[in-house]
Every structure is written in structure tokens, then in C-alpha cells.
Tab-separated table of C-alpha atoms in Angstrom:
chain	number	residue	atom	x	y	z
A	1	MET	CA	0.000	-0.004	0.001
A	2	THR	CA	2.811	2.409	0.971
A	3	SER	CA	4.842	1.620	-2.142
A	4	MET	CA	1.741	2.047	-4.337
A	5	MET	CA	1.119	5.504	-2.886
A	6	GLN	CA	4.770	6.435	-3.326
A	7	GLU	CA	4.567	5.500	-7.019
A	8	MET	CA	1.520	7.822	-7.521
A	9	ASP	CA	2.155	11.364	-8.700
A	10	PRO	CA	1.124	13.996	-6.122
A	11	MET	CA	-2.124	14.892	-7.958
A	12	LYS	CA	-3.353	11.280	-8.147
A	13	ARG	CA	-2.339	10.659	-4.532
A	14	SER	CA	-4.368	13.660	-3.360
A	15	ARG	CA	-7.408	12.514	-5.320
A	16	TRP	CA	-7.062	8.989	-3.928
A	17	LEU	CA	-6.856	10.273	-0.341
A	18	LEU	CA	-9.870	12.521	-0.877
A	19	ALA	CA	-11.869	9.553	-2.205
A	20	VAL	CA	-10.970	7.449	0.842
A	21	VAL	CA	-11.938	10.237	3.241
A	22	ALA	CA	-15.208	10.858	1.400
A	23	PHE	CA	-16.106	7.165	1.510
A	24	ALA	CA	-15.345	7.000	5.244
A	25	LEU	CA	-17.546	10.031	5.888
A	26	LEU	CA	-20.328	8.476	3.841
A	27	LEU	CA	-20.147	5.326	5.949
A	28	LEU	CA	-20.480	7.415	9.098
A	29	VAL	CA	-23.530	9.202	7.715
A	30	TRP	CA	-25.161	5.911	6.728
A	31	ALA	CA	-24.515	4.516	10.182
A	32	GLY	CA	-25.861	7.621	11.882
A	33	GLN	CA	-29.058	7.447	9.845
A	34	GLY	CA	-29.546	3.794	10.683
A	35	TRP	CA	-28.969	2.633	7.086
A	36	LEU	CA	-26.253	0.149	7.941
A	37	VAL	CA	-27.342	-3.256	9.189
A	38	ALA	CA	-25.221	-4.490	12.054
A	39	GLY	CA	-23.063	-7.462	11.279
A	40	GLU	CA	-22.996	-10.836	12.967
A	41	GLY	CA	-22.859	-10.504	16.723
A	42	ALA	CA	-23.344	-6.738	16.669
A	43	SER	CA	-26.495	-4.854	17.568
A	44	PRO	CA	-27.798	-1.665	15.937
A	45	TYR	CA	-29.207	-0.613	19.330
A	46	VAL	CA	-27.624	-1.023	22.726
A	47	PHE	CA	-29.318	-1.675	26.039
A	48	VAL	CA	-29.435	1.428	28.243
A	49	SER	CA	-31.659	0.514	31.165
A	50	GLY	CA	-34.596	-1.580	32.216
A	51	TRP	CA	-37.157	-1.342	34.976
A	52	GLY	CA	-40.012	-3.323	36.387
A	53	SER	CA	-40.788	-6.770	37.727
A	54	GLU	CA	-43.956	-8.753	38.236
A	55	GLY	CA	-46.144	-7.270	40.939
A	56	SER	CA	-48.567	-4.517	41.850
A	57	GLU	CA	-46.338	-2.030	43.679
A	58	ALA	CA	-45.312	1.276	42.094
A	59	GLY	CA	-42.865	0.489	39.295
A	60	GLN	CA	-43.984	-3.119	38.992
A	61	PHE	CA	-46.165	-4.534	36.213
A	62	GLU	CA	-48.583	-7.267	35.263
A	63	PHE	CA	-48.124	-7.719	31.514
A	64	PRO	CA	-47.323	-4.128	30.486
A	65	GLU	CA	-48.623	-2.764	27.183
A	66	GLY	CA	-47.985	0.486	25.348
A	67	PRO	CA	-45.689	2.348	25.960
A	68	ALA	CA	-45.958	6.010	24.889
A	69	VAL	CA	-43.501	8.916	25.259
A	70	ASP	CA	-44.320	12.617	25.578
A	71	SER	CA	-42.313	15.642	24.408
A	72	GLN	CA	-40.511	15.856	27.766
A	73	GLY	CA	-39.313	12.256	27.571
A	74	ASN	CA	-41.753	10.900	30.141
A	75	VAL	CA	-42.767	7.304	29.543
A	76	TYR	CA	-46.355	6.119	30.041
A	77	VAL	CA	-47.100	2.426	30.429
A	78	ALA	CA	-50.444	0.640	30.302
A	79	ASP	CA	-50.054	-1.666	33.293
A	80	SER	CA	-52.774	-3.810	31.846
A	81	PHE	CA	-53.672	-6.338	34.530
A	82	ASN	CA	-53.039	-3.954	37.401
A	83	PHE	CA	-55.715	-1.804	35.707
A	84	ARG	CA	-53.694	1.413	35.823
A	85	ILE	CA	-51.384	3.774	33.962
A	86	GLN	CA	-47.883	4.353	35.296
A	87	LYS	CA	-45.711	7.334	34.403
A	88	PHE	CA	-41.904	7.346	34.550
A	89	ASP	CA	-39.129	9.703	33.582
A	90	SER	CA	-36.812	8.713	30.733
A	91	GLU	CA	-34.519	6.828	33.129
A	92	GLY	CA	-37.322	4.708	34.575
A	93	ILE	CA	-37.842	6.637	37.805
A	94	PHE	CA	-41.458	6.312	38.918
A	95	VAL	CA	-43.400	9.605	38.725
A	96	ALA	CA	-47.108	8.845	39.129
A	97	GLN	CA	-49.903	6.367	38.552
A	98	TRP	CA	-53.658	6.548	38.103
A	99	SER	CA	-56.638	4.431	37.149
A	100	GLY	CA	-60.235	5.072	36.195
A	101	GLN	CA	-63.625	3.925	37.345
A	102	GLN	CA	-65.012	0.448	36.882
A	103	SER	CA	-68.254	0.503	34.925
A	104	GLU	CA	-71.106	-1.863	34.131
A	105	GLU	CA	-69.117	-3.015	31.103
A	106	GLY	CA	-66.155	-4.112	33.205
A	107	PRO	CA	-62.945	-2.957	34.914
A	108	TRP	CA	-60.790	-0.034	33.795
A	109	HIS	CA	-58.487	-2.152	31.629
A	110	PRO	CA	-55.956	-0.078	29.609
A	111	VAL	CA	-54.333	-1.926	26.708
A	112	ALA	CA	-52.919	0.835	24.493
A	113	LEU	CA	-51.668	4.431	24.749
A	114	ALA	CA	-50.834	7.340	22.490
A	115	VAL	CA	-49.583	10.873	23.150
A	116	ASP	CA	-50.469	13.740	20.824
A	117	GLU	CA	-48.492	16.848	19.839
A	118	ASP	CA	-49.652	18.677	22.968
A	119	ASP	CA	-48.875	15.783	25.327
A	120	TYR	CA	-52.502	14.769	25.806
A	121	LEU	CA	-52.777	11.067	26.553
A	122	TYR	CA	-55.190	8.698	24.788
A	123	VAL	CA	-56.031	5.429	26.547
A	124	VAL	CA	-57.787	2.422	24.989
A	125	LEU	CA	-59.971	0.545	27.495
A	126	LEU	CA	-60.615	-3.018	26.422
A	127	GLU	CA	-63.391	-4.135	28.756
A	128	GLN	CA	-65.313	-0.859	28.521
A	129	ARG	CA	-64.912	-0.652	24.734
A	130	ARG	CA	-63.965	2.998	24.763
A	131	VAL	CA	-61.199	5.561	24.390
A	132	GLN	CA	-60.419	8.165	27.031
A	133	ARG	CA	-58.420	11.364	26.572
A	134	PHE	CA	-56.475	12.888	29.473
A	135	SER	CA	-54.678	16.173	30.019
A	136	PRO	CA	-50.908	16.068	30.730
A	137	GLU	CA	-51.850	16.375	34.417
A	138	GLY	CA	-54.000	13.247	34.252
A	139	ASP	CA	-57.450	14.880	34.182
A	140	LEU	CA	-60.102	13.091	32.135
A	141	LEU	CA	-61.257	15.411	29.335
A	142	THR	CA	-63.420	13.277	27.081
A	143	GLU	CA	-64.302	9.683	26.227
A	144	TRP	CA	-66.118	7.873	23.479
A	145	GLY	CA	-67.128	4.396	22.344
A	146	ALA	CA	-69.507	1.585	23.292
A	147	GLU	CA	-69.831	-2.115	22.573
A	148	GLY	CA	-71.150	-2.812	19.099
A	149	THR	CA	-70.400	-2.978	15.398
A	150	GLY	CA	-71.720	0.404	14.298
A	151	ASP	CA	-69.809	3.594	13.585
A	152	GLY	CA	-67.904	4.710	16.673
A	153	GLU	CA	-68.471	1.372	18.437
A	154	PHE	CA	-65.951	-1.354	19.273
A	155	LEU	CA	-65.785	-5.056	19.994
A	156	TYR	CA	-62.090	-5.372	20.848
A	157	PRO	CA	-60.272	-2.022	20.685
A	158	ILE	CA	-56.581	-2.795	20.876
A	159	ALA	CA	-54.485	0.136	19.595
A	160	VAL	CA	-54.579	3.901	19.094
A	161	ALA	CA	-52.475	6.497	17.267
A	162	VAL	CA	-52.814	10.258	16.894
A	163	ASP	CA	-51.553	12.305	13.952
A	164	LYS	CA	-50.116	15.831	13.950
A	165	LYS	CA	-53.560	17.314	13.235
A	166	GLY	CA	-55.062	15.644	16.294
A	167	PHE	CA	-57.053	12.928	14.523
A	168	ALA	CA	-57.181	9.636	16.415
A	169	TYR	CA	-57.108	6.202	14.777
A	170	VAL	CA	-58.326	3.136	16.684
A	171	ALA	CA	-57.735	-0.483	15.655
A	172	ASP	CA	-60.404	-3.076	16.458
A	173	LEU	CA	-58.931	-6.564	16.680
A	174	HIS	CA	-62.212	-8.476	16.304
A	175	LEU	CA	-63.893	-6.255	13.731
A	176	ASP	CA	-60.714	-6.133	11.606
A	177	ARG	CA	-61.055	-2.443	10.957
A	178	ILE	CA	-59.676	1.022	11.688
A	179	GLN	CA	-61.830	3.951	12.767
A	180	LYS	CA	-60.881	7.617	12.564
A	181	PHE	CA	-62.110	10.225	15.078
A	182	THR	CA	-61.590	13.841	15.991
A	183	LYS	CA	-59.734	14.464	19.240
A	184	ARG	CA	-63.102	14.903	20.965
A	185	GLY	CA	-64.342	11.549	19.724
A	186	ARG	CA	-66.534	12.478	16.775
A	187	PHE	CA	-66.611	9.595	14.290
A	188	LEU	CA	-65.236	10.432	10.832
A	189	ARG	CA	-64.714	7.267	8.837
A	190	VAL	CA	-63.986	3.540	8.970
A	191	TRP	CA	-62.120	1.114	6.746
A	192	GLY	CA	-61.075	-2.521	6.698
A	193	GLU	CA	-62.677	-5.944	6.820
A	194	GLU	CA	-61.511	-9.493	7.474
A	195	GLY	CA	-59.199	-10.874	4.823
A	196	ALA	CA	-55.683	-11.034	3.463
A	197	ASN	CA	-55.966	-8.700	0.482
A	198	PRO	CA	-54.555	-5.173	0.513
A	199	GLY	CA	-56.607	-3.022	2.875
A	200	GLN	CA	-58.063	-6.043	4.658
A	201	PHE	CA	-56.962	-7.244	8.088
A	202	ARG	CA	-56.842	-10.264	10.327
A	203	GLY	CA	-56.298	-8.981	13.833
A	204	PRO	CA	-54.909	-5.453	13.444
A	205	GLY	CA	-52.834	-5.343	16.617
A	206	GLY	CA	-50.965	-2.049	16.394
A	207	ILE	CA	-51.145	1.305	14.650
A	208	ALA	CA	-48.867	4.328	14.161
A	209	VAL	CA	-48.751	7.549	12.116
A	210	ASP	CA	-45.709	9.116	10.485
A	211	SER	CA	-44.886	12.819	10.079
A	212	GLU	CA	-46.511	12.889	6.630
A	213	GLY	CA	-49.795	11.476	7.883
A	214	PHE	CA	-49.454	7.938	6.551
A	215	ILE	CA	-50.970	5.202	8.707
A	216	TYR	CA	-49.106	1.975	9.497
A	217	VAL	CA	-51.065	-1.030	10.760
A	218	VAL	CA	-49.595	-4.195	12.219
A	219	ASP	CA	-51.796	-6.856	10.594
A	220	SER	CA	-50.961	-9.452	13.217
A	221	GLU	CA	-52.517	-12.682	11.939
A	222	ASN	CA	-51.450	-11.893	8.377
A	223	ASN	CA	-47.889	-11.349	9.685
A	224	ARG	CA	-47.430	-8.105	7.809
A	225	VAL	CA	-47.428	-4.334	8.053
A	226	GLN	CA	-49.756	-2.278	5.869
A	227	LYS	CA	-49.236	1.382	4.976
A	228	LEU	CA	-52.297	3.478	4.160
A	229	THR	CA	-53.249	7.107	3.670
A	230	SER	CA	-55.155	8.947	6.395
A	231	GLN	CA	-58.314	8.228	4.377
A	232	GLY	CA	-57.669	4.490	4.427
A	233	THR	CA	-56.359	4.060	0.883
A	234	PHE	CA	-53.863	1.213	0.584
A	235	VAL	CA	-50.288	2.279	-0.235
A	236	ALA	CA	-47.952	-0.655	0.476
A	237	GLU	CA	-47.399	-3.787	2.548
A	238	TRP	CA	-44.484	-5.914	3.680
A	239	GLY	CA	-43.776	-9.006	5.755
A	240	SER	CA	-44.642	-12.678	5.720
A	241	ARG	CA	-44.609	-15.418	8.339
A	242	GLY	CA	-41.099	-16.436	9.316
A	243	SER	CA	-38.033	-15.598	11.364
A	244	GLY	CA	-35.710	-14.159	8.763
A	245	PRO	CA	-34.969	-10.450	8.304
A	246	GLY	CA	-38.207	-8.674	7.396
A	247	GLU	CA	-40.339	-11.680	8.294
A	248	LEU	CA	-42.768	-11.597	11.206
A	249	ILE	CA	-44.629	-13.849	13.620
A	250	GLU	CA	-47.632	-12.276	15.354
A	251	PRO	CA	-46.308	-8.688	15.328
A	252	HIS	CA	-48.071	-6.544	17.884
A	253	GLY	CA	-46.722	-3.034	18.511
A	254	ILE	CA	-45.447	-0.419	16.074
A	255	ALA	CA	-43.838	3.033	16.335
A	256	ILE	CA	-42.422	5.684	14.005
A	257	ASP	CA	-39.414	7.878	14.788
A	258	GLU	CA	-38.812	11.473	13.661
A	259	GLN	CA	-37.048	10.270	10.477
A	260	ASN	CA	-40.078	8.066	9.662
A	261	PHE	CA	-38.290	4.802	10.326
A	262	VAL	CA	-40.736	2.100	11.371
A	263	PHE	CA	-40.150	-0.065	14.465
A	264	VAL	CA	-42.152	-3.267	14.859
A	265	ALA	CA	-42.483	-5.398	17.981
A	266	ASP	CA	-42.110	-8.806	16.340
A	267	ALA	CA	-43.656	-10.540	19.331
A	268	GLY	CA	-43.547	-14.154	18.163
A	269	ASN	CA	-39.874	-13.823	17.247
A	270	HIS	CA	-39.048	-11.981	20.510
A	271	ARG	CA	-37.306	-9.127	18.718
A	272	ILE	CA	-37.638	-5.590	17.386
A	273	GLN	CA	-37.291	-4.929	13.666
A	274	LYS	CA	-36.593	-1.589	12.011
A	275	PHE	CA	-37.746	-0.667	8.491
A	276	THR	CA	-37.794	2.325	6.195
A	277	SER	CA	-41.195	3.911	5.578
A	278	ASP	CA	-41.345	1.904	2.334
A	279	GLY	CA	-40.814	-1.391	4.120
A	280	GLU	CA	-37.126	-1.997	3.443
A	281	PHE	CA	-35.525	-4.002	6.234
A	282	VAL	CA	-32.912	-1.985	8.131
A	283	ALA	CA	-31.992	-3.833	11.313
A	284	GLU	CA	-33.156	-6.128	14.096
A	285	TRP	CA	-32.235	-6.926	17.681
A	286	GLY	CA	-33.354	-9.178	20.496
A	287	THR	CA	-33.932	-12.848	21.141
A	288	GLU	CA	-36.042	-14.902	23.534
A	289	GLY	CA	-34.986	-14.706	27.172
A	290	ALA	CA	-34.907	-12.644	30.340
A	291	ALA	CA	-31.407	-11.147	30.153
A	292	GLU	CA	-30.780	-7.522	29.233
A	293	GLY	CA	-31.725	-6.985	25.597
A	294	HIS	CA	-33.732	-10.207	25.479
A	295	PHE	CA	-37.519	-10.326	25.264
A	296	ASN	CA	-40.466	-12.479	26.180
A	297	TYR	CA	-43.209	-11.472	23.749
A	298	PRO	CA	-42.523	-7.757	23.279
A	299	SER	CA	-45.984	-6.248	22.945
A	300	GLY	CA	-45.301	-2.560	22.397
A	301	VAL	CA	-42.655	-0.109	21.267
A	302	ALA	CA	-42.173	3.669	21.382
A	303	VAL	CA	-39.439	6.057	20.200
A	304	ASP	CA	-38.583	9.407	21.767
A	305	LYS	CA	-37.356	12.534	19.979
A	306	ASP	CA	-33.713	11.534	20.595
A	307	GLY	CA	-34.146	8.140	18.942
A	308	ASN	CA	-34.234	6.081	22.137
A	309	VAL	CA	-36.462	3.025	21.841
A	310	TYR	CA	-38.685	1.794	24.693
A	311	VAL	CA	-40.041	-1.757	24.587
A	312	ALA	CA	-42.856	-3.241	26.648
A	313	ASP	CA	-41.338	-6.630	27.435
A	314	ASN	CA	-44.721	-8.144	28.208
A	315	GLY	CA	-43.843	-11.623	29.457
A	316	ASN	CA	-40.915	-10.337	31.518
A	317	HIS	CA	-43.109	-7.642	33.148
A	318	ARG	CA	-40.687	-4.819	32.421
A	319	ILE	CA	-39.741	-1.915	30.162
A	320	GLN	CA	-36.397	-1.869	28.358
A	321	LYS	CA	-34.721	1.209	26.915
A	322	PHE	CA	-32.284	1.135	23.994
A	323	ALA	CA	-30.179	3.753	22.233
A	324	PRO	CA	-28.674	3.739	18.733
A	325	ALA	CA	-25.310	2.008	18.950
A	326	VAL	CA	-23.458	4.630	16.897
A	327	ARG	CA	-24.676	7.486	19.097
A	328	SER	CA	-23.990	5.549	22.305
A	329	GLN	CA	-20.409	4.856	21.216
A	330	ALA	CA	-19.847	8.533	20.411
A	331	GLU	CA	-21.262	9.595	23.784
A	332	SER	CA	-19.028	7.120	25.635
A	333	GLU	CA	-15.953	8.621	23.963
A	334	THR	CA	-16.708	12.196	25.050
């Protein structure tokens, strides 16, 4: 290599060095944007912290769902079978908890959360077949829904997402459909039916919205993700049953980061997968187990404004936090 460079004339050597530097910088940019897939034994995201254990005390969980993150980095968790919401700071320090009233329809059973642009919290209540909207302070502002198959009614509401305009989208697992509402619960439209064709669903188990208003639905029993417009028009789909990159088994949760990368809780494979907004596989991490970075049926995922990923590790009764490996390495060197 040295002798080759010595044989080059100064002009060619300068151009060669510039090309090497440019390529190295390009690699760094790709890595920083999450476009490089980690090699064997490496992970694109590194474990930062984890909190929770099975139980009913503050900071403990019984099969956590969600989670959701607000603009301040607070993490909200649907502590499903303790029938409450718990709030933590970004490091997992317990902040508060609350629950609602039992009704004739059943207990206050939260199974999904979403936070809007103004940090208002939306909670899906399974047994009561309704959605409730809370202020950042935890005050109930409005609620809507009832058991049934008509417009604005639910049989098995399982997921909620809110777009930048404040429209809420609710997935119904048993009716295989998505409904769109205003932030005060006024019904706007519905789409979907049982099936495996584009725009049809079998158990839509998760929903998210990107910065451009596109809707992403985890079509759990069809082992795929579908991308649709905010009016319900089919755009794209990806995934099939399996354990290879881009394949899925009973995916459940889904989240979108600020660059519109898509994160899917691939529950049956006990891992998280990352895709572009067009469905190109980017990276994956996790395996079955109880160690740090391992999962037991991850049921939900959220991403904060800094790119940290929070996973509801359902069967391990805990939340795990991960950071991009490239950023974590840079921070450790400063």
C-alpha cells in the first residue's frame, strides 16, 4: 500500500486520499441514519436501562402494554392487569400512577396508549370498549365508544395512534377495521374488513402515524405491516410469516421515529425490527430470554425525539430502553 502511494504522482495521490476520506464520511452518515445493518454478533441498538418486575407495587407490572412517550421524555405504560397507567421519567424513575372507574361493562383495563403533539394522553380501554383522553396532568377530558359494530363502536379495541392534526385512529382486533375520530371523539370514517388482500386485516394489533400522515397497521394474523393514507387508501405492505430479516410472527406493537423509520415489535420472534417507511428491512435486535436486551413477547414499542427506543417486554413484566449504537459509542468517547 505504501509503495503504491509512493509510485503515484502527487495529484493522483491527493485525489485517492480525498476519495478514501469521502467514503469513510459516507459510511459514518449511513450509520448515523440507521442505514447500515449491524453485522454478525453486533447490535444496531444497545441496552441502556430496564425497569419493572412482576407485581402490583409502584414500578412493577402485570403484563405491560404500550408504551408512549411525551415531548418531555416521560414514559407512560399501560399496566394492563393492574388496571392502571404508570408514568416514569426517561430513566425509569417512577413519577405517578392513576386508574379510572369500573363501569357496568367491566374494569378499567388499559391496553394501548398514544400521546399527541400537545402531550394529551389517549387510553384504549378493552373491557369498557372505549377511548379516554387525558390532560398532561392526568385529568379526564373526554371519552367515546360503546360495545357494538356500528360507527364509533368497538368489539375489541386494541391500539390507538394520533396524527399531527389531532385525529385519532383506533384499531379493532375483532372487527378487523380502523376507525378515525376527531380528538373529541366524533366519528369520521372507517375502513377494513376481514381478509388477506390489501386493505383487509386479520387482527390489526398495532397502529402508528408518520410525520406525513401515513398510517401503518400491524396486521398481526397476516404477519405483515400495511401502509395506508389517512383516508384508508392502501399504499404498500411488507412481511410474511417467518423468522428471517423482514419476516414476522404475530407482530403486535409499532412506532415511528422522527425520520419516519418504522419499528415493529415482532412478538412471536421476541425481537424488534426496524424498516424504512417503504418497508425496506434496516436492522433487528433481540432474542427470547430474560437477560438484558432479550424479550419475552414484546408487545409494544415507542421512540422518543432523541431516537431512544422503549419496549414493553410483556412476558418479563418490564420496560427496556435502547439507544442507537453509533450514538452511544460517540457519547461514551466524550
